[in-house]
Each structure stands twice: as structure tokens, then as C-alpha cells.
């Protein structure tokens, strides 16, 4: 039976997934996190994400906050944010997440030595920086190894590099 959630904020979405693009020294990188997820009892590579708090004034503010907490990086520019949520897995849950693409200036001193500030309940063990054009290759190696999972969102994003 599917689990129905109750959206408790004025934006009509439960959370936000952030696709962070780090630009540093004329290169582009994708920032990912490795997080333990109790429902699957495994570590998974995913985009930074989180629920929207009552104190957040916008979806963008929530995404910027979550990225900073989970990776330590400071957003330079918001590229795009979906205005409505997308269902994560509608056969199991009614969770709706917005998707946000941001740019991070890796040459800015504020982003030279990013430090996480995780909530007590979060278990992010690693912030991962992958060259943009090598993301699919990285995902395939992780999948082949089998010790850590790759989220559907990250793998789908990586597959888009084929087109």
C-alpha cells in the first residue's frame, strides 16, 4: 500500500532536490553526496536534498540551505527551479519534490574549503565532486562495484549525457 504524505507548507511540495554544478578553474563538476538511507539499509549516492522547513521563505531558500548544510558549498546563482513538485515514486509514496539547478563558483574563497553543517538525523559521509562529462562513467563503476547504490535521479541525469 502506498504511503500518503501531507504537504505542510505554502509551496505545495514536500522537499527539494538540488543539482549543483561547480565551476572551478575552467572545468564543470557535479556535486553529489553519499548518504546512509535506513529504509534500504544502504549507502547511496544522490543529489543534496531535503524537506522544506516552515522557516523557508521559498523553494529556492530551502534548496540553498540544504546544499549548504549537506555540502558546505554556497550557491552563486540559481539556474532554474521547478514551480511544482515531481513525484519521486508514486507507486509507494505521494512525496512531491521540486528540482533546482544551481551554480557554484569554486574559485570564490567562500567555496575553497566547504564545511558541512548536518542535522543530527543526517548521515552524509562524503561530498563527491565528479567532472561533469565523467558522471555516467562514475555511476556505471559504482553500480558495477555494488557496494553503494546510485539514486534514480542521479543515474537519469547521467544518462542524459548520451544525447
Tab-separated table of C-alpha atoms in Angstrom:
chain	number	residue	atom	x	y	z
A	1	UNK	CA	0.000	0.000	0.000
A	2	UNK	CA	1.288	3.444	-0.916
A	3	UNK	CA	2.127	5.950	1.782
A	4	UNK	CA	0.416	9.329	1.533
A	5	UNK	CA	2.243	12.351	2.882
A	6	UNK	CA	0.748	15.641	3.939
A	7	UNK	CA	2.335	18.736	2.499
A	8	UNK	CA	2.566	21.246	5.298
A	9	UNK	CA	3.898	24.312	3.505
A	10	UNK	CA	2.583	27.029	1.219
A	11	UNK	CA	4.667	25.878	-1.778
A	12	UNK	CA	2.762	22.635	-2.330
A	13	UNK	CA	5.882	20.439	-2.328
A	14	UNK	CA	7.485	18.346	0.398
A	15	UNK	CA	11.127	18.934	-0.421
A	16	UNK	CA	13.715	19.987	-2.943
A	17	UNK	CA	16.447	18.106	-4.815
A	18	UNK	CA	19.417	20.279	-5.761
A	19	UNK	CA	21.565	19.650	-8.833
A	20	UNK	CA	24.734	21.609	-8.006
A	21	UNK	CA	27.118	22.488	-10.818
A	22	UNK	CA	30.507	23.613	-9.550
A	23	UNK	CA	32.575	25.740	-11.916
A	24	UNK	CA	36.231	25.807	-10.967
A	25	UNK	CA	39.397	26.501	-12.956
A	26	UNK	CA	37.551	26.398	-16.313
A	27	UNK	CA	36.017	22.987	-15.525
A	28	UNK	CA	32.497	21.867	-14.575
A	29	UNK	CA	31.760	19.380	-11.811
A	30	UNK	CA	28.617	17.824	-10.359
A	31	UNK	CA	28.437	17.760	-6.559
A	32	UNK	CA	26.881	14.624	-5.048
A	33	UNK	CA	26.601	13.236	-1.543
A	34	UNK	CA	26.978	9.748	-0.131
A	35	UNK	CA	24.282	9.229	2.486
A	36	UNK	CA	23.055	6.278	4.525
A	37	UNK	CA	19.348	5.601	3.982
A	38	UNK	CA	17.771	3.437	6.708
A	39	UNK	CA	14.759	2.276	4.604
A	40	UNK	CA	17.109	0.437	2.216
A	41	UNK	CA	19.867	-0.223	4.808
A	42	UNK	CA	22.473	1.030	2.328
A	43	UNK	CA	24.663	3.953	1.386
A	44	UNK	CA	23.507	5.783	-1.728
A	45	UNK	CA	24.988	8.437	-3.992
A	46	UNK	CA	22.438	11.186	-4.532
A	47	UNK	CA	21.898	14.867	-5.102
A	48	UNK	CA	21.738	17.031	-1.987
A	49	UNK	CA	18.106	17.324	-0.930
A	50	UNK	CA	15.801	17.905	1.961
A	51	UNK	CA	12.423	18.877	3.266
A	52	UNK	CA	11.173	22.425	3.158
A	53	UNK	CA	11.128	23.934	6.660
A	54	UNK	CA	8.430	26.246	7.994
A	55	UNK	CA	11.068	28.994	8.191
A	56	UNK	CA	11.933	28.774	4.458
A	57	UNK	CA	10.529	31.715	2.511
A	58	UNK	CA	10.799	29.965	-0.865
A	59	UNK	CA	11.704	26.679	-2.517
A	60	UNK	CA	14.984	28.309	-3.582
A	61	UNK	CA	15.806	29.275	0.001
A	62	UNK	CA	15.206	25.682	1.121
A	63	UNK	CA	17.438	24.302	-1.637
A	64	UNK	CA	20.239	26.764	-0.910
A	65	UNK	CA	20.020	25.921	2.814
A	66	UNK	CA	20.036	22.153	2.226
A	67	UNK	CA	23.004	22.386	-0.155
A	68	UNK	CA	24.965	24.428	2.392
A	69	UNK	CA	24.123	22.015	5.240
A	70	UNK	CA	24.964	18.842	3.323
A	71	UNK	CA	27.985	20.010	1.298
A	72	UNK	CA	29.218	23.283	2.779
A	73	UNK	CA	29.017	24.980	-0.625
A	74	UNK	CA	27.482	28.425	-1.116
A	75	UNK	CA	25.300	28.949	-4.191
A	76	UNK	CA	26.410	31.642	-6.628
A	77	UNK	CA	23.406	31.521	-8.924
A	78	UNK	CA	20.081	29.688	-9.148
A	79	UNK	CA	19.739	28.468	-12.751
A	80	UNK	CA	16.238	27.012	-12.542
A	81	UNK	CA	13.682	25.779	-10.048
A	82	UNK	CA	10.575	23.811	-10.888
A	83	UNK	CA	7.452	25.583	-9.715
A	84	UNK	CA	5.583	22.395	-8.858
A	85	UNK	CA	6.730	19.127	-7.392
A	86	UNK	CA	7.548	15.926	-9.201
A	87	UNK	CA	6.559	12.595	-7.683
A	88	UNK	CA	9.538	10.569	-6.504
A	89	UNK	CA	7.934	7.123	-6.594
A	90	UNK	CA	4.129	7.371	-6.899
A	91	UNK	CA	3.589	3.624	-6.543
A	92	UNK	CA	4.945	3.824	-2.980
A	93	UNK	CA	4.633	7.402	-1.717
A	94	UNK	CA	2.965	10.699	-2.545
A	95	UNK	CA	6.111	12.734	-1.822
A	96	UNK	CA	6.499	15.726	-4.134
A	97	UNK	CA	9.926	17.291	-4.637
A	98	UNK	CA	10.882	20.394	-6.545
A	99	UNK	CA	14.072	20.243	-8.587
A	100	UNK	CA	16.580	23.052	-8.523
A	101	UNK	CA	19.722	23.565	-10.609
A	102	UNK	CA	22.354	25.852	-9.105
A	103	UNK	CA	25.788	27.107	-9.999
A	104	UNK	CA	28.641	27.300	-7.520
A	105	UNK	CA	31.743	29.425	-8.132
A	106	UNK	CA	34.510	27.119	-6.969
A	107	UNK	CA	37.107	29.879	-7.336
A	108	UNK	CA	35.280	32.098	-4.831
A	109	UNK	CA	37.134	31.993	-1.475
A	110	UNK	CA	33.884	31.096	0.338
A	111	UNK	CA	33.831	27.778	-1.591
A	112	UNK	CA	37.518	26.864	-1.239
A	113	UNK	CA	37.155	24.758	1.934
A	114	UNK	CA	33.442	23.952	2.328
A	115	UNK	CA	32.345	22.511	5.680
A	116	UNK	CA	29.138	20.568	6.242
A	117	UNK	CA	26.695	21.537	8.998
A	118	UNK	CA	24.470	18.461	9.127
A	119	UNK	CA	21.280	17.999	11.097
A	120	UNK	CA	21.512	15.371	13.853
A	121	UNK	CA	19.447	12.904	11.816
A	122	UNK	CA	21.589	13.170	8.666
A	123	UNK	CA	24.336	10.711	7.914
A	124	UNK	CA	26.233	12.181	4.961
A	125	UNK	CA	29.657	10.587	4.941
A	126	UNK	CA	31.113	12.173	1.846
A	127	UNK	CA	30.735	15.089	-0.538
A	128	UNK	CA	31.680	13.920	-4.021
A	129	UNK	CA	32.943	16.107	-6.845
A	130	UNK	CA	32.760	14.489	-10.306
A	131	UNK	CA	33.761	16.071	-13.593
A	132	UNK	CA	30.533	16.827	-15.431
A	133	UNK	CA	31.376	14.784	-18.529
A	134	UNK	CA	32.538	11.777	-16.457
A	135	UNK	CA	29.365	11.368	-14.402
A	136	UNK	CA	27.916	8.433	-16.359
A	137	UNK	CA	31.227	6.561	-16.253
A	138	UNK	CA	31.410	7.176	-12.483
A	139	UNK	CA	27.832	5.914	-11.966
A	140	UNK	CA	28.459	2.786	-14.025
A	141	UNK	CA	31.557	1.972	-11.943
A	142	UNK	CA	29.610	2.408	-8.695
A	143	UNK	CA	26.812	0.162	-9.970
A	144	UNK	CA	29.307	-2.485	-11.127
A	145	UNK	CA	31.056	-2.438	-7.745
A	146	UNK	CA	27.718	-2.955	-5.959
A	147	UNK	CA	28.740	-1.727	-2.505
A	148	UNK	CA	26.940	1.624	-2.811
A	149	UNK	CA	23.746	2.478	-4.693
A	150	UNK	CA	23.086	5.311	-7.163
A	151	UNK	CA	19.803	7.213	-6.898
A	152	UNK	CA	17.436	7.138	-9.854
A	153	UNK	CA	17.657	10.918	-10.174
A	154	UNK	CA	21.459	10.904	-10.430
A	155	UNK	CA	21.551	7.997	-12.876
A	156	UNK	CA	18.848	9.503	-15.082
A	157	UNK	CA	20.727	12.812	-15.115
A	158	UNK	CA	23.928	10.946	-16.042
A	159	UNK	CA	22.179	9.054	-18.850
A	160	UNK	CA	21.083	12.357	-20.399
A	161	UNK	CA	24.754	12.927	-21.371
A	162	UNK	CA	24.277	10.301	-24.079
A	163	UNK	CA	22.027	12.651	-26.062
